[in-house]
Coordinates of C-alpha atoms in Angstrom, one line a residue:
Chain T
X1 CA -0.6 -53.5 -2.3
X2 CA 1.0 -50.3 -1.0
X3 CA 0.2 -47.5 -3.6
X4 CA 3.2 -45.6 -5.0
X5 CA 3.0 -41.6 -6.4
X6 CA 4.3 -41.8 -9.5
X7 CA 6.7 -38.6 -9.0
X8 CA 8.1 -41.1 -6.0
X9 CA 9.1 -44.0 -8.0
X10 CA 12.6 -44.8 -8.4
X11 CA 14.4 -42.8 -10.7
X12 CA 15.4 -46.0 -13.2
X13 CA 11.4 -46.5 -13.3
X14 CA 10.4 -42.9 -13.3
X15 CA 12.6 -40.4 -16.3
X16 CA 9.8 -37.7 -14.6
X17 CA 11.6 -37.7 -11.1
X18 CA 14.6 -35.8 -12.3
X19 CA 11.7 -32.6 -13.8
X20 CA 10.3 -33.1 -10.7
X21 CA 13.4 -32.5 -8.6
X22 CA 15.0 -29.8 -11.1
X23 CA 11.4 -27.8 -10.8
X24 CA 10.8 -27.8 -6.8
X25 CA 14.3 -26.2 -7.1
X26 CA 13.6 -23.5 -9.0
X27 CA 10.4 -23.0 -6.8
X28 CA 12.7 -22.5 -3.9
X29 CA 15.2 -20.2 -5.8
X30 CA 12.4 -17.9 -7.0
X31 CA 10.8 -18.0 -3.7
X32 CA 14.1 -17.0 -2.1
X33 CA 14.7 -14.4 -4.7
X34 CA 10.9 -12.9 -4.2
X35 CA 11.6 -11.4 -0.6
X36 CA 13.0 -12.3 2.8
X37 CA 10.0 -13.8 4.6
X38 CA 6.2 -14.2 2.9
X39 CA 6.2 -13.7 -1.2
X40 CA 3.2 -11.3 -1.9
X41 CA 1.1 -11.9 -4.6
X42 CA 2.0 -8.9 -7.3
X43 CA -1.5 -7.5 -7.6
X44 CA -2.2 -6.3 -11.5
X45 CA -5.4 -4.2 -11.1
X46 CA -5.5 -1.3 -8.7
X47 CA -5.5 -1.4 -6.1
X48 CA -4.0 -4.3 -4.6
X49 CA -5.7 -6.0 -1.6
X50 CA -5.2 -8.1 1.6
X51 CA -8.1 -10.5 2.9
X52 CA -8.5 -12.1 5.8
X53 CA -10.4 -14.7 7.3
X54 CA -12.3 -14.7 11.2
X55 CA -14.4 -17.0 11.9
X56 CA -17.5 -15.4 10.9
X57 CA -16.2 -12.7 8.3
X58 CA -14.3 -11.8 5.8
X59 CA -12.1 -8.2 6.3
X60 CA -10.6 -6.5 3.2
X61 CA -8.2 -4.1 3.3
X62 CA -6.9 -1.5 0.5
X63 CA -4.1 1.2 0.6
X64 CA -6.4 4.0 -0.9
X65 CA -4.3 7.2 0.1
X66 CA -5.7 10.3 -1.3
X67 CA -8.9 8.7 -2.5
X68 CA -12.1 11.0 -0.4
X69 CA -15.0 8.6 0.2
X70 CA -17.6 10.5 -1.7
X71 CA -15.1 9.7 -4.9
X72 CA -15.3 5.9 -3.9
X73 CA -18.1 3.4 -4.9
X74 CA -18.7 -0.4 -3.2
X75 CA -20.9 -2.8 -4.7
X76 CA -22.1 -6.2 -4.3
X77 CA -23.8 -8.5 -5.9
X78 CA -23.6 -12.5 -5.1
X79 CA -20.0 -12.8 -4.3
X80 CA -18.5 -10.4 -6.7
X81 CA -17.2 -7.7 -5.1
X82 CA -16.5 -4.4 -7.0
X83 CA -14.4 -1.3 -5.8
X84 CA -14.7 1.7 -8.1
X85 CA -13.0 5.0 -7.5
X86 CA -10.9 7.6 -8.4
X87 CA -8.2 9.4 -7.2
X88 CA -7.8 13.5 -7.9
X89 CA -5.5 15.7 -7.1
X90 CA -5.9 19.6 -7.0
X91 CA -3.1 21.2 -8.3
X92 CA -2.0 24.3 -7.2
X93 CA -2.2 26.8 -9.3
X94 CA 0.2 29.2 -8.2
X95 CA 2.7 26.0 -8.5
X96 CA 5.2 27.0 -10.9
X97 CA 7.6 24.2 -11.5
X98 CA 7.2 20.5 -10.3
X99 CA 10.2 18.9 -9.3
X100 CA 9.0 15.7 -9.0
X101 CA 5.9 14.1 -9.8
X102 CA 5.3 10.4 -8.8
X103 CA 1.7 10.1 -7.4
X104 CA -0.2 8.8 -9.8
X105 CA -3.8 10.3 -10.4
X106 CA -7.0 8.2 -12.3
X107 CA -9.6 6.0 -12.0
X108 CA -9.8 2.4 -10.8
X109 CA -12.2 -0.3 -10.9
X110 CA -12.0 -4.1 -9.1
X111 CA -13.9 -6.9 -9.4
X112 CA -12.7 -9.4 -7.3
X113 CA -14.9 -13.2 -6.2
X114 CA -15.1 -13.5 -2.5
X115 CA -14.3 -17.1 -1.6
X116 CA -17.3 -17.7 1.0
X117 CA -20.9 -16.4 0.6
X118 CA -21.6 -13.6 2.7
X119 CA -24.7 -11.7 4.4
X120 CA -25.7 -9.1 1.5
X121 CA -27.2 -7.0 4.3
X122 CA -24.6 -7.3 6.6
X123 CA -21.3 -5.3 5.1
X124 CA -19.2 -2.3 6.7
X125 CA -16.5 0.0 5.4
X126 CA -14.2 2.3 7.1
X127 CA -12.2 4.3 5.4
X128 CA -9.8 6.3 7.4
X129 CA -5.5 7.6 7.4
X130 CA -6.1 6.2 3.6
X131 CA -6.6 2.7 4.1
X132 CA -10.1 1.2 3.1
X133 CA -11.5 -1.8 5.3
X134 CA -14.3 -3.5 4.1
X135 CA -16.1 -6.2 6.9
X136 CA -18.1 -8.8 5.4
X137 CA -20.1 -11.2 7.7
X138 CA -20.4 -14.4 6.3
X139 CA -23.7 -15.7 5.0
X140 CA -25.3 -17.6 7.9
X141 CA -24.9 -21.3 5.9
X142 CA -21.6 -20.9 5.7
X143 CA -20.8 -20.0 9.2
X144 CA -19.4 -22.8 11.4
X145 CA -21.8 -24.0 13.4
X146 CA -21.5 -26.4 16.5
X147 CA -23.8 -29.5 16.6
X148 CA -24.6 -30.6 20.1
X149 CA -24.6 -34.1 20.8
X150 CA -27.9 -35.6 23.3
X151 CA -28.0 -38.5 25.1
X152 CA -30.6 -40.7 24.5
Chain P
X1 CA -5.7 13.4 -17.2
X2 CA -8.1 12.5 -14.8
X3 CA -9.5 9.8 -17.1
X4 CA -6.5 7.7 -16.8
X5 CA -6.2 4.3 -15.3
X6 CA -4.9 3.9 -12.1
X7 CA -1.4 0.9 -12.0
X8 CA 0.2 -0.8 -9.2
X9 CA 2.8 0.3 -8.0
X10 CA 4.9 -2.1 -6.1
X11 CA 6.6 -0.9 -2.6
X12 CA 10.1 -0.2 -2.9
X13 CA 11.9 -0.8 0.4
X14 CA 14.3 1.5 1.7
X15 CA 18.1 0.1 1.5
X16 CA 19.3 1.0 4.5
X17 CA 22.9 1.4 5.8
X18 CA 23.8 -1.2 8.4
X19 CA 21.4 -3.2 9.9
X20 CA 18.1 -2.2 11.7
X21 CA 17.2 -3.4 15.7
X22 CA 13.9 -3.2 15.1
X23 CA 12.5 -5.8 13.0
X24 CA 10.7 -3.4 10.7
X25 CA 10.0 -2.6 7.1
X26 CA 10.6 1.1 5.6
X27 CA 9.3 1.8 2.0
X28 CA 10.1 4.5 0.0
X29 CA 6.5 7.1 -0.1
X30 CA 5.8 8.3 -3.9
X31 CA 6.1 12.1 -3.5
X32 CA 4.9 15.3 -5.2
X33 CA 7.6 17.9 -5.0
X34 CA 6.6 21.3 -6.0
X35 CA 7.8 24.7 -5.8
X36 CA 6.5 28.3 -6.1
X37 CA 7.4 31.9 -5.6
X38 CA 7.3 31.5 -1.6
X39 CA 7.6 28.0 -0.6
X40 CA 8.4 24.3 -1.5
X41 CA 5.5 21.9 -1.1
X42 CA 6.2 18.4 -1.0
X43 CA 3.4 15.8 -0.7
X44 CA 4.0 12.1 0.1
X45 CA 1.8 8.9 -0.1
X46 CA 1.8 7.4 3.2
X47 CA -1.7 5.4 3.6
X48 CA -2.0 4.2 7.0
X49 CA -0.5 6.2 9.1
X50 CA -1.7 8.6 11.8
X51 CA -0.9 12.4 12.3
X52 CA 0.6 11.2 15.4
X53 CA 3.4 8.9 13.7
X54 CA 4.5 11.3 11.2
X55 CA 8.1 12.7 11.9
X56 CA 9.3 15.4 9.8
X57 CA 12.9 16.9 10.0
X58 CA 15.0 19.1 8.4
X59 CA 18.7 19.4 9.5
X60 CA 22.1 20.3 7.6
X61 CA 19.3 20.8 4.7
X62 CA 18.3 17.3 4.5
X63 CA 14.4 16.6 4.6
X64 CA 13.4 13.6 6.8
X65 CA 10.4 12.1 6.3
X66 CA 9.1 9.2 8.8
X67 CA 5.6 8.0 8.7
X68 CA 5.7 5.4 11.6
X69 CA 2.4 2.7 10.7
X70 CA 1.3 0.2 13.2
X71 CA 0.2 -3.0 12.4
X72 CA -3.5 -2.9 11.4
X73 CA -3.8 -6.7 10.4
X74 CA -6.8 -8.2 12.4
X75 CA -6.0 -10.0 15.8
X76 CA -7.5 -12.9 14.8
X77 CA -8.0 -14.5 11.4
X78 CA -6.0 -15.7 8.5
X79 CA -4.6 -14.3 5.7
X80 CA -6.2 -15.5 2.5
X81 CA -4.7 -13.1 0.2
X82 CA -1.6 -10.4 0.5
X83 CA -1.2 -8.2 -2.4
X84 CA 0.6 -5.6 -0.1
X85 CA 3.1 -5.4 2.4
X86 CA 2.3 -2.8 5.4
X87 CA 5.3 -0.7 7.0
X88 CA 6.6 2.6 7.8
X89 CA 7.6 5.0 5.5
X90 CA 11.1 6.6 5.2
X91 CA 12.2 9.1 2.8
X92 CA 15.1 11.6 2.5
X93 CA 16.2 14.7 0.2
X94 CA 18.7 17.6 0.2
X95 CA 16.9 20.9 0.4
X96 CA 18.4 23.4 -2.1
X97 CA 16.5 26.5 -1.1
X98 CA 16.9 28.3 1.8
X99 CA 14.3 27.3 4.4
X100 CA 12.5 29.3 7.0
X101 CA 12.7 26.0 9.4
X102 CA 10.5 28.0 12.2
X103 CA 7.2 28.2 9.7
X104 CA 7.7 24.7 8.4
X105 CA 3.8 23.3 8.5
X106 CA 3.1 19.7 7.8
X107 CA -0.8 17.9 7.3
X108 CA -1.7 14.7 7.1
X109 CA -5.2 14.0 5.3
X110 CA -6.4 10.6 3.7
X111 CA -3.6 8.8 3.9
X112 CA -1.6 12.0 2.5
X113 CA 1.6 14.2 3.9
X114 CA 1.8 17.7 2.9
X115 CA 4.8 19.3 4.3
X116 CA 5.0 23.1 3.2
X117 CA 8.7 24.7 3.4
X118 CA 8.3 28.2 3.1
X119 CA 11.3 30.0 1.3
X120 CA 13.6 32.4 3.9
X121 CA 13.5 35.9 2.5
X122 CA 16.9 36.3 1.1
X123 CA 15.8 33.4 -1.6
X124 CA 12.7 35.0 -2.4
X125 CA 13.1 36.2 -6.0
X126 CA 13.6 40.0 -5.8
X127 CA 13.1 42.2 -9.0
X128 CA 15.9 44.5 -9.8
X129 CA 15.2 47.9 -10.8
X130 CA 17.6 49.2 -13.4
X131 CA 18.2 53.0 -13.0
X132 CA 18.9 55.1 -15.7
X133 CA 21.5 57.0 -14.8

C-alpha cells in the first residue's frame, strides 16, 4: 500500500489542503516582502550575530563598533555562550550643541546555545575595525572523523 | 546613561537613485553630529571597515561618507545563523557652516569614523565690542 501525506490527499478527502495551500502562500509573500535575496533572522538581544560552520569549528561574528576589548567579557561554560559588554562614549566636553545623536550607548549581555559541543580549551577572539570573531574548535567527538576500511 | 541596555538596530539600506553596477549593498551608518566653537565633529558607526576603505568628501557643501567593507564571511563553511547583513556604508549631508576643507581630519578607531570639520574663520563667532561713543 502506497502511503499518502495527509496534506497530499485530494482536496474532496482533505478540507486541510486548501489551509495548506492559502498558508505556503503567505510564506512566500512575507518572504518576498522581507528583502531581495536571503531573509535575516531579526535579532532581539544585542548584538546580533552570524555563525558559521567549517568542518571542525564554529566562527561567530558580531558588529561591535566602538566597543574597546578591555570593556568586553567572553565566557563559556558547556555550550552556552555569553557575550557581555558595554559600549561608552566620551563626550566632548567643549561640545556645545548636538545635532544629531543616533549611536546608542549601554550595556549588553548574550547568551546564546552553540549547536555542537566544542573544545573548552580550544576558543579564539579577534576583535578588530569593530567586528568581534570568536573561533570555536569543535569538541573532538563531534568532529567528523573518517573510518578506514581493512581488508581482511 | 551608561547603565542603559543596549537594542538592535536593524540596517537601513540606502535608496539609491537609479540602479547600481556593482552588485552591492550600502546601509545608512548611525552618526553623531556635533558642533562647537571651532569645528563640526561628526562620528559614524561603520564596524568592519578598514582606514583604507573610508572615503570622505566634501563638495558644493555636501558631506560624503563611504566606508567601503569587504566580505569577511569565512571561505569555507556554512552559514548557520544571519542576524546581520554586511555592506558598505554610504551617507550624505549638506554642510551649513563654512568649512576649512584644507584641515578636514578623519580617524577610524574600533569600528568608528570621526571626521572633524573645522569651522573657516569668517564663521567663527566673533564678539562685538560696543563703543560708547
Amino acid at each position: 500500500m502506497a502511503l499518502i501525506r495527509f496534506t497530499e490527499q485530494p482536496a474532496f478527502r482533505n478540507p486541510w489542503a486548501e489551509f495548506e495551500r492559502i498558508r505556503q502562500g503567505l510564506d512566500e509573500l512575507s518572504n518576498s516582502l522581507i528583502g531581495q535575496g536571503r531573509a535575516h533572522i531579526h535579532a532581539t538581544v544585542y548584538p546580533p550575530l552570524n555563525m558559521y560552520e567549517t568542518k571542525d569549528a564554529l566562527i561567530l561574528k558580531a558588529e561591535l563598533p566602538g566597543v574597546h576589548p578591555d570593556d568586553l567579557e567572553i565566557s563559556l561554560e558547556g555550550d552556552t555562550l555569553t557575550l557581555q559588554g558595554k559600549r561608552l562614549r566620551k563626550l566632548d566636553d567643549k561640545a556645545t550643541s548636538y545635532h544629531r545623536r543616533e549611536i546608542a550607548v549601554g550595556n549588553f549581555s548574550r547568551a546564546l546555545a552553540l549547536p555542537t559541543k566544542v573544545d573548552l580549551d580550544n576558543m579564539k577572539a579577534t576583535l578588530a575595525d569593530g567586528i568581534l570573531t570568536i573561533t570555536l574548535q569543535k569538541a573532538d567527538e563531534v568532529k567528523p572523523r573518517q573510518i578506514k576500511i581493512s581488508t581482511d | 546613561m551608561s547603565e542603559q541596555e543596549l537594542q538592535v538596530q536593524e540596517k537601513q539600506m540606502v535608496q539609491q537613485e537609479g540602479e547600481a553596477t556593482k552588485p552591492e549593498k550600502y546601509f545608512i551608518p548611525a552618526v553623531d553630529i556635533f558642533e562647537d566653537e571651532d569645528k563640526v565633529t561628526v562620528v559614524a558607526e561603520m564596524p568592519g571597515v578598514k582606514t583604507s576603505g573610508v572615503d570622505v568628501a566634501l563638495e558644493d557643501d555636501v558631506l560624503t561618507i563611504r566606508g567601503h567593507q569587504e566580505d569577511d564571511a569565512p571561505k569555507e563553511g556554512r552559514l548557520l545563523l544571519q542576524e546581520y547583513e554586511t555592506g558598505s556604508y554610504l551617507r550624505r549631508f549638506t554642510v551649513a557652516e563654512t568649512i576649512d576643507q584644507d584641515k578636514i581630519q578623519a580617524t577610524m578607531t574600533d569600528g568608528m569614523l570621526t571626521v572633524e570639520l573645522p569651522k573657516a574663520a569668517p564663521a567663527k563667532p566673533r564678539k562685538i565690542e560696543v563703543q560708547a561713543g
